[in-house]
Amino acid sequence: MRPDTKSRRDVLRNALAVGGAGVSVALAGCQGGSDGSDGSDGESGGAGDPVDPIELIVTTQDYDPVRYEFGNLIAENWRELGFEVNVNPLAWNTIVSRTFDEQNFDAFTLNWAGRAERLDPDPFSYSLHHSSQTEVGGNNMVNYENSEYDEYAEAQRTTYDEDERRDAVLRCQEIFAEDQPRTPIANQTQNMPYLADSFDEVVNMMGEGLMSFWTAVESVPAEGVDQISLGYPSDVNNLNPVDGSATHDTQTMRLIYDKLVRIDTDGTVTNWLAEDIEEVDDTTIRATIRTDQQWHDGEDLTVEDVKFSFDYLQEHSTTLRGFMGSLESTEIVDDQTVEFSMSEAFAPFISTALGQVFIIPQHIWETIPEDLDGISEPVEWENPEPVGSGPFEFVSWSRDEQMVLQANEDHFNSPNISELVKVPGADMQSLVRLLEDESLDMIGWVPGPDTVNRLRNQVDHAAISSIDSHGWYHINYQLDRAPFDDVAVRHALADAIPKRDIVDIVMDGMATVTHTFMAEVNEFWHNPDVMEFGDDLQGAQATLEEAGYTLQDGQLHYPEE
């Protein structure tokens, strides 16, 4: 439900009454932290000065025309409000470095991919927005801190009552929408092309389409097809499971490394390396590990490897540690059983922790980084020849050319595809041309709408795999910087985003407008009744005026003291 303009202005009036014009303002009932929404600590420009210019980072047009195009549309509307906006298209790997690794940005476009593990609400509710996740490398790179939000994000982790947990997740979405640390724009329909004659059966999955784990493992090639090539518009950054922040890296590593559980195509948890999971009590989980499993180098996989993986990654991986919740210790019960003990109940432990943490070989990682010159932290290691236990084995990698994985015939769920070749494209259109020339079997990314329509209607040997996504396109703001430390500015920027044009024109209707981080397709966890922003340039102007901002010669100025 979209609150009317008056009700949203009332929220800001209440906030201004608390914080006062000229400082970062608080939303009624919300207490902030580094975003300055409690009226403290948020750095801003001097009273009456011109508002700081905004660098809006977008992907290159070749990498993702959707983000490139809607970033430029948004910039046009922000300029209408009096902001000076510089759009900066960057290569994806550079964006990751600037935003995740350095937190050095003003605003940037992003699409949180609908990974299977993100069907559970914890990754989007907690890992992206809890104040504990603001450290460099964490997913809360916008530095959003709100004590009330934290309370509900923690509550959804600690209750096993599904209705109580749902209530907490719905409240998280309400507070998030009011604070706008990021502005959701759209949930995409994933239309991914493939060669019809290369397959007898293609498996896809909500949120991941043809990039899903199950596509690689369960799809059935046509008779006589021994190799399947998968195109993607960039290469992976690294194959280091300690890192695990970039989606493409993770989607590749999960083929090489096993996890204790997987999320099935219907969104349910299915046992994987663990043949049995027992909930002993609210804070104790036991996993029984499959026997007779080997690493790709022939060494036996043991329960000691499982304990080591959780201990090591909890210590060294910022990203994966965030998924482990209140995990306090991992102990070996017997030669097939490991027990996880938590300091408090953690409801999503099985789906989020056991479904995200890679099982890595102790005999390789226990000496990293001590035996490598120039490496001070495990996350810095390139891991050039990864050894896992998963359904695919690493064969070779020529960066920016191809990566070759082959089926692990000894795996308990050996894939139908004998050899998977991952092909990074220089741009999306180069991948499309390869598919049209029948030199590429499938593309694990969504081309622009015009390309999808042309392939569907004019290229006989091309087929389109179509499925809705719970991933979301959005804008991120660096809340530690002016002017984003002011919630009134974030409301105005959000209202100026032409969401409907982005969906209807840029995405050609192959998406739905969204106002929250839990997609409508993820029905149980979605809150349809949050404060809505977008498609309201006049409302954005009114918000800034009410907060004390002024236009002088077309340039926006901070409020006077």
Short mmCIF file of N, CA and C in Angstrom, two decimals, residues 300-457:
data_model
loop_
_atom_site.label_atom_id
_atom_site.label_comp_id
_atom_site.label_asym_id
_atom_site.label_seq_id
_atom_site.Cartn_x
_atom_site.Cartn_y
_atom_site.Cartn_z
N ASP A 300 40.78 -38.52 1.91
CA ASP A 300 39.46 -38.75 2.50
C ASP A 300 38.92 -37.48 3.15
N LEU A 301 37.62 -37.24 2.97
CA LEU A 301 36.94 -36.15 3.66
C LEU A 301 36.44 -36.69 4.99
N THR A 302 36.78 -36.03 6.07
CA THR A 302 36.43 -36.52 7.40
C THR A 302 35.63 -35.48 8.17
N VAL A 303 35.13 -35.91 9.30
CA VAL A 303 34.39 -34.99 10.16
C VAL A 303 35.31 -33.90 10.69
N GLU A 304 36.62 -34.20 10.77
CA GLU A 304 37.58 -33.17 11.19
C GLU A 304 37.60 -32.03 10.18
N ASP A 305 37.44 -32.35 8.90
CA ASP A 305 37.39 -31.30 7.87
C ASP A 305 36.19 -30.38 8.08
N VAL A 306 35.07 -30.97 8.48
CA VAL A 306 33.85 -30.17 8.69
C VAL A 306 34.05 -29.22 9.86
N LYS A 307 34.56 -29.74 10.97
CA LYS A 307 34.83 -28.87 12.12
C LYS A 307 35.82 -27.78 11.74
N PHE A 308 36.88 -28.16 11.06
CA PHE A 308 37.89 -27.18 10.66
C PHE A 308 37.28 -26.09 9.79
N SER A 309 36.42 -26.46 8.86
CA SER A 309 35.82 -25.48 7.95
C SER A 309 35.07 -24.40 8.71
N PHE A 310 34.24 -24.81 9.64
CA PHE A 310 33.46 -23.83 10.39
C PHE A 310 34.36 -22.99 11.30
N ASP A 311 35.31 -23.61 11.96
CA ASP A 311 36.22 -22.85 12.84
C ASP A 311 37.04 -21.86 12.04
N TYR A 312 37.59 -22.32 10.93
CA TYR A 312 38.50 -21.50 10.13
C TYR A 312 37.76 -20.34 9.47
N LEU A 313 36.61 -20.64 8.86
CA LEU A 313 35.87 -19.61 8.16
C LEU A 313 35.20 -18.63 9.13
N GLN A 314 34.85 -19.11 10.31
CA GLN A 314 34.32 -18.20 11.32
C GLN A 314 35.39 -17.20 11.75
N GLU A 315 36.61 -17.63 11.79
CA GLU A 315 37.71 -16.75 12.19
C GLU A 315 38.14 -15.81 11.08
N HIS A 316 38.17 -16.30 9.84
CA HIS A 316 38.83 -15.55 8.78
C HIS A 316 37.89 -14.94 7.73
N SER A 317 36.64 -15.36 7.66
CA SER A 317 35.76 -14.88 6.60
C SER A 317 34.70 -13.93 7.15
N THR A 318 34.85 -12.66 6.80
CA THR A 318 33.85 -11.67 7.23
C THR A 318 32.46 -12.04 6.71
N THR A 319 32.39 -12.42 5.46
CA THR A 319 31.09 -12.71 4.83
C THR A 319 30.44 -13.94 5.45
N LEU A 320 31.17 -15.06 5.50
CA LEU A 320 30.57 -16.30 5.99
C LEU A 320 30.33 -16.26 7.49
N ARG A 321 31.16 -15.54 8.23
CA ARG A 321 30.92 -15.42 9.67
C ARG A 321 29.55 -14.80 9.93
N GLY A 322 29.15 -13.86 9.06
CA GLY A 322 27.85 -13.22 9.24
C GLY A 322 26.69 -14.19 9.09
N PHE A 323 26.89 -15.27 8.35
CA PHE A 323 25.83 -16.26 8.14
C PHE A 323 25.73 -17.27 9.29
N MET A 324 26.74 -17.29 10.16
CA MET A 324 26.78 -18.31 11.22
C MET A 324 26.02 -17.90 12.47
N GLY A 325 25.58 -16.65 12.51
CA GLY A 325 24.76 -16.22 13.62
C GLY A 325 25.46 -16.35 14.95
N SER A 326 24.80 -17.01 15.90
CA SER A 326 25.30 -17.11 17.27
C SER A 326 26.13 -18.37 17.50
N LEU A 327 26.69 -18.94 16.43
CA LEU A 327 27.50 -20.15 16.59
C LEU A 327 28.64 -19.90 17.56
N GLU A 328 28.70 -20.74 18.59
CA GLU A 328 29.70 -20.59 19.65
C GLU A 328 30.82 -21.61 19.53
N SER A 329 30.46 -22.83 19.13
CA SER A 329 31.49 -23.86 18.99
C SER A 329 31.01 -24.96 18.04
N THR A 330 31.98 -25.61 17.42
CA THR A 330 31.73 -26.76 16.57
C THR A 330 32.57 -27.91 17.10
N GLU A 331 31.92 -28.98 17.53
CA GLU A 331 32.64 -30.08 18.18
C GLU A 331 32.33 -31.41 17.50
N ILE A 332 33.32 -32.29 17.51
CA ILE A 332 33.16 -33.64 16.95
C ILE A 332 32.56 -34.56 18.00
N VAL A 333 31.47 -35.23 17.63
CA VAL A 333 30.81 -36.18 18.53
C VAL A 333 31.38 -37.58 18.31
N ASP A 334 31.47 -37.99 17.04
CA ASP A 334 32.10 -39.26 16.69
C ASP A 334 32.64 -39.12 15.27
N ASP A 335 33.07 -40.22 14.68
CA ASP A 335 33.75 -40.13 13.38
C ASP A 335 32.82 -39.81 12.23
N GLN A 336 31.52 -39.60 12.52
CA GLN A 336 30.57 -39.24 11.47
C GLN A 336 29.68 -38.08 11.87
N THR A 337 29.82 -37.58 13.10
CA THR A 337 28.87 -36.59 13.62
C THR A 337 29.59 -35.36 14.16
N VAL A 338 29.06 -34.20 13.82
CA VAL A 338 29.57 -32.94 14.34
C VAL A 338 28.40 -32.20 14.99
N GLU A 339 28.69 -31.51 16.08
CA GLU A 339 27.66 -30.80 16.83
C GLU A 339 27.94 -29.31 16.85
N PHE A 340 26.93 -28.52 16.51
CA PHE A 340 27.04 -27.06 16.51
C PHE A 340 26.30 -26.52 17.72
N SER A 341 26.99 -25.75 18.54
CA SER A 341 26.39 -25.15 19.74
C SER A 341 26.34 -23.64 19.57
N MET A 342 25.18 -23.08 19.87
CA MET A 342 24.99 -21.64 19.73
C MET A 342 24.78 -21.00 21.08
N SER A 343 25.17 -19.75 21.20
CA SER A 343 24.98 -19.03 22.46
C SER A 343 23.52 -18.68 22.70
N GLU A 344 22.76 -18.61 21.61
CA GLU A 344 21.32 -18.39 21.70
C GLU A 344 20.68 -18.99 20.46
N ALA A 345 19.38 -19.15 20.51
CA ALA A 345 18.68 -19.76 19.39
C ALA A 345 18.93 -18.96 18.11
N PHE A 346 19.13 -19.69 17.02
CA PHE A 346 19.37 -19.06 15.70
C PHE A 346 18.53 -19.82 14.69
N ALA A 347 17.32 -19.32 14.46
CA ALA A 347 16.33 -20.05 13.66
C ALA A 347 16.81 -20.43 12.26
N PRO A 348 17.53 -19.54 11.55
CA PRO A 348 17.92 -19.91 10.18
C PRO A 348 19.26 -20.64 10.10
N PHE A 349 19.72 -21.23 11.18
CA PHE A 349 21.06 -21.83 11.17
C PHE A 349 21.21 -22.90 10.09
N ILE A 350 20.21 -23.76 9.96
CA ILE A 350 20.34 -24.87 9.00
C ILE A 350 20.38 -24.34 7.57
N SER A 351 19.42 -23.48 7.22
CA SER A 351 19.36 -23.00 5.83
C SER A 351 20.45 -21.99 5.53
N THR A 352 20.76 -21.11 6.48
CA THR A 352 21.68 -20.02 6.21
C THR A 352 23.12 -20.41 6.48
N ALA A 353 23.41 -20.98 7.64
CA ALA A 353 24.80 -21.34 7.96
C ALA A 353 25.21 -22.63 7.25
N LEU A 354 24.45 -23.68 7.46
CA LEU A 354 24.82 -24.95 6.82
C LEU A 354 24.66 -24.88 5.31
N GLY A 355 23.82 -23.97 4.84
CA GLY A 355 23.61 -23.82 3.40
C GLY A 355 24.55 -22.84 2.73
N GLN A 356 25.37 -22.13 3.51
CA GLN A 356 26.26 -21.13 2.93
C GLN A 356 27.74 -21.47 3.11
N VAL A 357 28.08 -22.14 4.19
CA VAL A 357 29.50 -22.36 4.52
C VAL A 357 30.08 -23.49 3.67
N PHE A 358 31.15 -23.18 2.95
CA PHE A 358 31.84 -24.19 2.15
C PHE A 358 32.64 -25.13 3.06
N ILE A 359 32.60 -26.41 2.75
CA ILE A 359 33.45 -27.37 3.45
C ILE A 359 34.78 -27.43 2.70
N ILE A 360 35.86 -27.08 3.40
CA ILE A 360 37.18 -26.95 2.77
C ILE A 360 38.13 -27.97 3.39
N PRO A 361 39.16 -28.41 2.65
CA PRO A 361 40.07 -29.45 3.15
C PRO A 361 41.08 -28.90 4.16
N GLN A 362 41.08 -29.48 5.33
CA GLN A 362 42.00 -29.03 6.37
C GLN A 362 43.45 -29.19 5.94
N HIS A 363 43.76 -30.28 5.22
CA HIS A 363 45.15 -30.55 4.87
C HIS A 363 45.74 -29.50 3.93
N ILE A 364 44.89 -28.69 3.31
CA ILE A 364 45.38 -27.61 2.45
C ILE A 364 45.33 -26.27 3.17
N TRP A 365 44.24 -25.98 3.84
CA TRP A 365 44.01 -24.65 4.37
C TRP A 365 44.65 -24.41 5.74
N GLU A 366 44.99 -25.45 6.47
CA GLU A 366 45.49 -25.22 7.83
C GLU A 366 46.85 -24.50 7.84
N THR A 367 47.55 -24.49 6.71
CA THR A 367 48.84 -23.79 6.64
C THR A 367 48.76 -22.48 5.86
N ILE A 368 47.55 -22.04 5.56
CA ILE A 368 47.36 -20.76 4.88
C ILE A 368 47.02 -19.72 5.94
N PRO A 369 47.75 -18.61 6.07
CA PRO A 369 48.73 -18.10 5.10
C PRO A 369 50.19 -18.35 5.48
N GLU A 370 50.45 -19.12 6.54
CA GLU A 370 51.81 -19.20 7.06
C GLU A 370 52.85 -19.63 6.03
N ASP A 371 52.45 -20.50 5.09
CA ASP A 371 53.44 -21.03 4.16
C ASP A 371 53.48 -20.28 2.84
N LEU A 372 52.82 -19.11 2.77
CA LEU A 372 52.82 -18.34 1.53
C LEU A 372 53.46 -16.98 1.76
N ASP A 373 54.48 -16.69 1.01
CA ASP A 373 55.15 -15.40 1.12
C ASP A 373 54.24 -14.29 0.62
N GLY A 374 54.21 -13.20 1.34
CA GLY A 374 53.45 -12.04 0.91
C GLY A 374 51.97 -12.08 1.22
N ILE A 375 51.51 -13.14 1.85
CA ILE A 375 50.10 -13.27 2.20
C ILE A 375 49.95 -13.16 3.71
N SER A 376 49.22 -12.16 4.18
CA SER A 376 49.04 -11.98 5.61
C SER A 376 47.70 -12.50 6.11
N GLU A 377 46.71 -12.58 5.21
CA GLU A 377 45.38 -13.06 5.57
C GLU A 377 44.92 -14.08 4.54
N PRO A 378 44.21 -15.13 4.96
CA PRO A 378 43.74 -16.15 4.01
C PRO A 378 42.90 -15.59 2.88
N VAL A 379 42.17 -14.50 3.13
CA VAL A 379 41.31 -13.93 2.11
C VAL A 379 42.12 -13.39 0.93
N GLU A 380 43.41 -13.17 1.14
CA GLU A 380 44.26 -12.61 0.08
C GLU A 380 44.79 -13.67 -0.88
N TRP A 381 44.65 -14.93 -0.52
CA TRP A 381 45.19 -16.00 -1.35
C TRP A 381 44.32 -16.20 -2.58
N GLU A 382 44.94 -16.37 -3.74
CA GLU A 382 44.17 -16.55 -4.97
C GLU A 382 43.60 -17.96 -5.10
N ASN A 383 44.13 -18.91 -4.35
CA ASN A 383 43.65 -20.29 -4.43
C ASN A 383 43.57 -20.72 -5.89
N PRO A 384 44.70 -20.73 -6.59
CA PRO A 384 44.70 -20.90 -8.06
C PRO A 384 44.23 -22.26 -8.55
N GLU A 385 44.35 -23.31 -7.72
CA GLU A 385 43.89 -24.64 -8.13
C GLU A 385 43.04 -25.23 -7.00
N PRO A 386 41.81 -24.77 -6.88
CA PRO A 386 40.98 -25.17 -5.74
C PRO A 386 40.71 -26.67 -5.69
N VAL A 387 40.80 -27.20 -4.49
CA VAL A 387 40.49 -28.61 -4.24
C VAL A 387 39.27 -28.67 -3.33
N GLY A 388 38.18 -29.20 -3.86
CA GLY A 388 36.98 -29.37 -3.06
C GLY A 388 36.55 -30.81 -3.07
N SER A 389 35.28 -31.03 -2.73
CA SER A 389 34.72 -32.38 -2.77
C SER A 389 33.43 -32.40 -3.58
N GLY A 390 33.11 -31.27 -4.23
CA GLY A 390 31.82 -31.10 -4.86
C GLY A 390 31.62 -31.85 -6.15
N PRO A 391 30.47 -31.65 -6.81
CA PRO A 391 30.11 -32.42 -8.00
C PRO A 391 30.96 -32.09 -9.22
N PHE A 392 31.65 -30.95 -9.20
CA PHE A 392 32.57 -30.61 -10.29
C PHE A 392 33.98 -30.41 -9.74
N GLU A 393 34.96 -30.85 -10.53
CA GLU A 393 36.37 -30.66 -10.19
C GLU A 393 36.96 -29.56 -11.06
N PHE A 394 37.81 -28.76 -10.44
CA PHE A 394 38.51 -27.72 -11.17
C PHE A 394 39.55 -28.35 -12.09
N VAL A 395 39.58 -27.91 -13.36
CA VAL A 395 40.57 -28.40 -14.33
C VAL A 395 41.57 -27.30 -14.69
N SER A 396 41.05 -26.15 -15.14
CA SER A 396 41.95 -25.08 -15.57
C SER A 396 41.19 -23.76 -15.60
N TRP A 397 41.98 -22.68 -15.59
CA TRP A 397 41.39 -21.34 -15.66
C TRP A 397 42.36 -20.42 -16.37
N SER A 398 41.95 -19.93 -17.53
CA SER A 398 42.67 -18.89 -18.23
C SER A 398 41.84 -17.62 -18.07
N ARG A 399 42.31 -16.74 -17.20
CA ARG A 399 41.51 -15.58 -16.84
C ARG A 399 41.10 -14.80 -18.09
N ASP A 400 39.81 -14.39 -18.08
CA ASP A 400 39.19 -13.63 -19.18
C ASP A 400 39.05 -14.45 -20.46
N GLU A 401 39.31 -15.75 -20.38
CA GLU A 401 39.12 -16.62 -21.55
C GLU A 401 38.14 -17.74 -21.24
N GLN A 402 38.50 -18.63 -20.32
CA GLN A 402 37.57 -19.69 -19.95
C GLN A 402 38.05 -20.39 -18.69
N MET A 403 37.10 -21.02 -18.03
CA MET A 403 37.39 -21.91 -16.90
C MET A 403 36.75 -23.26 -17.21
N VAL A 404 37.49 -24.33 -16.98
CA VAL A 404 37.00 -25.66 -17.29
C VAL A 404 36.80 -26.44 -15.99
N LEU A 405 35.61 -26.97 -15.83
CA LEU A 405 35.27 -27.85 -14.72
C LEU A 405 34.80 -29.18 -15.30
N GLN A 406 35.17 -30.28 -14.65
CA GLN A 406 34.71 -31.59 -15.13
C GLN A 406 33.92 -32.30 -14.04
N ALA A 407 33.03 -33.18 -14.47
CA ALA A 407 32.18 -33.90 -13.52
C ALA A 407 33.02 -34.77 -12.60
N ASN A 408 32.68 -34.74 -11.32
CA ASN A 408 33.28 -35.63 -10.34
C ASN A 408 32.46 -36.92 -10.35
N GLU A 409 32.96 -37.90 -11.09
CA GLU A 409 32.19 -39.14 -11.29
C GLU A 409 32.00 -39.92 -10.00
N ASP A 410 32.84 -39.66 -8.98
CA ASP A 410 32.73 -40.38 -7.72
C ASP A 410 31.82 -39.68 -6.71
N HIS A 411 31.26 -38.55 -7.10
CA HIS A 411 30.40 -37.80 -6.19
C HIS A 411 29.07 -38.52 -6.00
N PHE A 412 28.48 -38.36 -4.83
CA PHE A 412 27.20 -39.02 -4.55
C PHE A 412 26.07 -38.46 -5.42
N ASN A 413 26.27 -37.28 -6.00
CA ASN A 413 25.28 -36.70 -6.93
C ASN A 413 26.04 -36.19 -8.15
N SER A 414 26.66 -37.11 -8.87
CA SER A 414 27.47 -36.74 -10.02
C SER A 414 26.60 -36.06 -11.08
N PRO A 415 27.06 -34.94 -11.64
CA PRO A 415 26.24 -34.20 -12.61
C PRO A 415 26.09 -34.92 -13.94
N ASN A 416 25.04 -34.57 -14.66
CA ASN A 416 24.81 -35.14 -16.00
C ASN A 416 25.73 -34.51 -17.04
N ILE A 417 26.18 -33.29 -16.78
CA ILE A 417 27.09 -32.60 -17.70
C ILE A 417 28.51 -33.09 -17.42
N SER A 418 29.16 -33.65 -18.44
CA SER A 418 30.50 -34.19 -18.25
C SER A 418 31.55 -33.11 -18.07
N GLU A 419 31.43 -32.04 -18.84
CA GLU A 419 32.39 -30.94 -18.75
C GLU A 419 31.66 -29.62 -18.89
N LEU A 420 31.90 -28.73 -17.94
CA LEU A 420 31.28 -27.42 -17.95
C LEU A 420 32.37 -26.38 -18.19
N VAL A 421 32.19 -25.59 -19.24
CA VAL A 421 33.16 -24.55 -19.58
C VAL A 421 32.49 -23.20 -19.33
N LYS A 422 33.07 -22.44 -18.41
CA LYS A 422 32.54 -21.11 -18.09
C LYS A 422 33.28 -20.09 -18.94
N VAL A 423 32.51 -19.31 -19.71
CA VAL A 423 33.07 -18.37 -20.67
C VAL A 423 32.72 -16.94 -20.27
N PRO A 424 33.72 -16.14 -19.87
CA PRO A 424 33.43 -14.73 -19.58
C PRO A 424 33.39 -13.92 -20.86
N GLY A 425 32.33 -13.16 -21.03
CA GLY A 425 32.22 -12.35 -22.23
C GLY A 425 32.80 -10.97 -22.03
N ALA A 426 33.30 -10.37 -23.09
CA ALA A 426 33.76 -9.00 -23.02
C ALA A 426 32.58 -8.07 -22.71
N ASP A 427 31.41 -8.47 -23.18
CA ASP A 427 30.18 -7.76 -22.89
C ASP A 427 29.03 -8.71 -23.18
N MET A 428 27.81 -8.28 -22.84
CA MET A 428 26.66 -9.14 -23.00
C MET A 428 26.40 -9.48 -24.46
N GLN A 429 26.56 -8.51 -25.34
CA GLN A 429 26.25 -8.75 -26.75
C GLN A 429 27.22 -9.74 -27.39
N SER A 430 28.46 -9.75 -26.91
CA SER A 430 29.40 -10.74 -27.45
C SER A 430 28.96 -12.15 -27.09
N LEU A 431 28.40 -12.32 -25.89
CA LEU A 431 27.89 -13.63 -25.50
C LEU A 431 26.67 -14.01 -26.35
N VAL A 432 25.81 -13.03 -26.60
CA VAL A 432 24.63 -13.30 -27.42
C VAL A 432 25.04 -13.72 -28.83
N ARG A 433 26.05 -13.05 -29.37
CA ARG A 433 26.52 -13.43 -30.71
C ARG A 433 27.06 -14.85 -30.73
N LEU A 434 27.77 -15.23 -29.66
CA LEU A 434 28.29 -16.60 -29.58
C LEU A 434 27.15 -17.61 -29.55
N LEU A 435 26.09 -17.28 -28.82
CA LEU A 435 24.95 -18.18 -28.75
C LEU A 435 24.25 -18.25 -30.11
N GLU A 436 24.11 -17.12 -30.77
CA GLU A 436 23.48 -17.11 -32.10
C GLU A 436 24.29 -17.92 -33.09
N ASP A 437 25.62 -17.89 -32.92
CA ASP A 437 26.50 -18.67 -33.81
C ASP A 437 26.59 -20.13 -33.38
N GLU A 438 25.87 -20.48 -32.31
CA GLU A 438 25.86 -21.83 -31.75
C GLU A 438 27.25 -22.23 -31.22
N SER A 439 28.01 -21.22 -30.77
CA SER A 439 29.31 -21.46 -30.15
C SER A 439 29.22 -21.42 -28.63
N LEU A 440 28.05 -21.15 -28.11
CA LEU A 440 27.81 -21.08 -26.67
C LEU A 440 26.47 -21.74 -26.39
N ASP A 441 26.41 -22.54 -25.33
CA ASP A 441 25.19 -23.31 -25.07
C ASP A 441 24.16 -22.57 -24.23
N MET A 442 24.60 -21.75 -23.32
CA MET A 442 23.64 -21.00 -22.51
C MET A 442 24.32 -19.79 -21.89
N ILE A 443 23.50 -18.81 -21.49
CA ILE A 443 23.98 -17.59 -20.87
C ILE A 443 23.34 -17.47 -19.49
N GLY A 444 24.16 -17.31 -18.48
CA GLY A 444 23.66 -17.22 -17.11
C GLY A 444 23.41 -15.81 -16.66
N TRP A 445 22.94 -14.98 -17.54
CA TRP A 445 22.64 -13.57 -17.24
C TRP A 445 21.49 -13.15 -18.12
N VAL A 446 20.78 -12.12 -17.71
CA VAL A 446 19.62 -11.67 -18.45
C VAL A 446 20.04 -10.58 -19.44
N PRO A 447 19.92 -10.83 -20.75
CA PRO A 447 20.21 -9.78 -21.73
C PRO A 447 19.17 -8.68 -21.63
N GLY A 448 19.41 -7.59 -22.34
CA GLY A 448 18.41 -6.54 -22.37
C GLY A 448 17.10 -7.02 -22.97
N PRO A 449 15.99 -6.38 -22.63
CA PRO A 449 14.67 -6.82 -23.13
C PRO A 449 14.59 -6.93 -24.64
N ASP A 450 15.19 -5.98 -25.37
CA ASP A 450 15.15 -6.05 -26.84
C ASP A 450 15.81 -7.32 -27.35
N THR A 451 16.93 -7.68 -26.71
CA THR A 451 17.65 -8.88 -27.13
C THR A 451 16.83 -10.13 -26.83
N VAL A 452 16.20 -10.16 -25.65
CA VAL A 452 15.36 -11.31 -25.30
C VAL A 452 14.24 -11.48 -26.31
N ASN A 453 13.57 -10.38 -26.65
CA ASN A 453 12.47 -10.47 -27.61
C ASN A 453 12.95 -10.91 -29.00
N ARG A 454 14.11 -10.42 -29.41
CA ARG A 454 14.63 -10.81 -30.72
C ARG A 454 15.01 -12.29 -30.74
N LEU A 455 15.67 -12.76 -29.69
CA LEU A 455 16.04 -14.18 -29.65
C LEU A 455 14.80 -15.06 -29.63
N ARG A 456 13.82 -14.63 -28.88
CA ARG A 456 12.59 -15.43 -28.75
C ARG A 456 11.83 -15.51 -30.06
N ASN A 457 11.82 -14.42 -30.81
CA ASN A 457 10.96 -14.33 -31.99
C ASN A 457 11.66 -14.58 -33.32
#
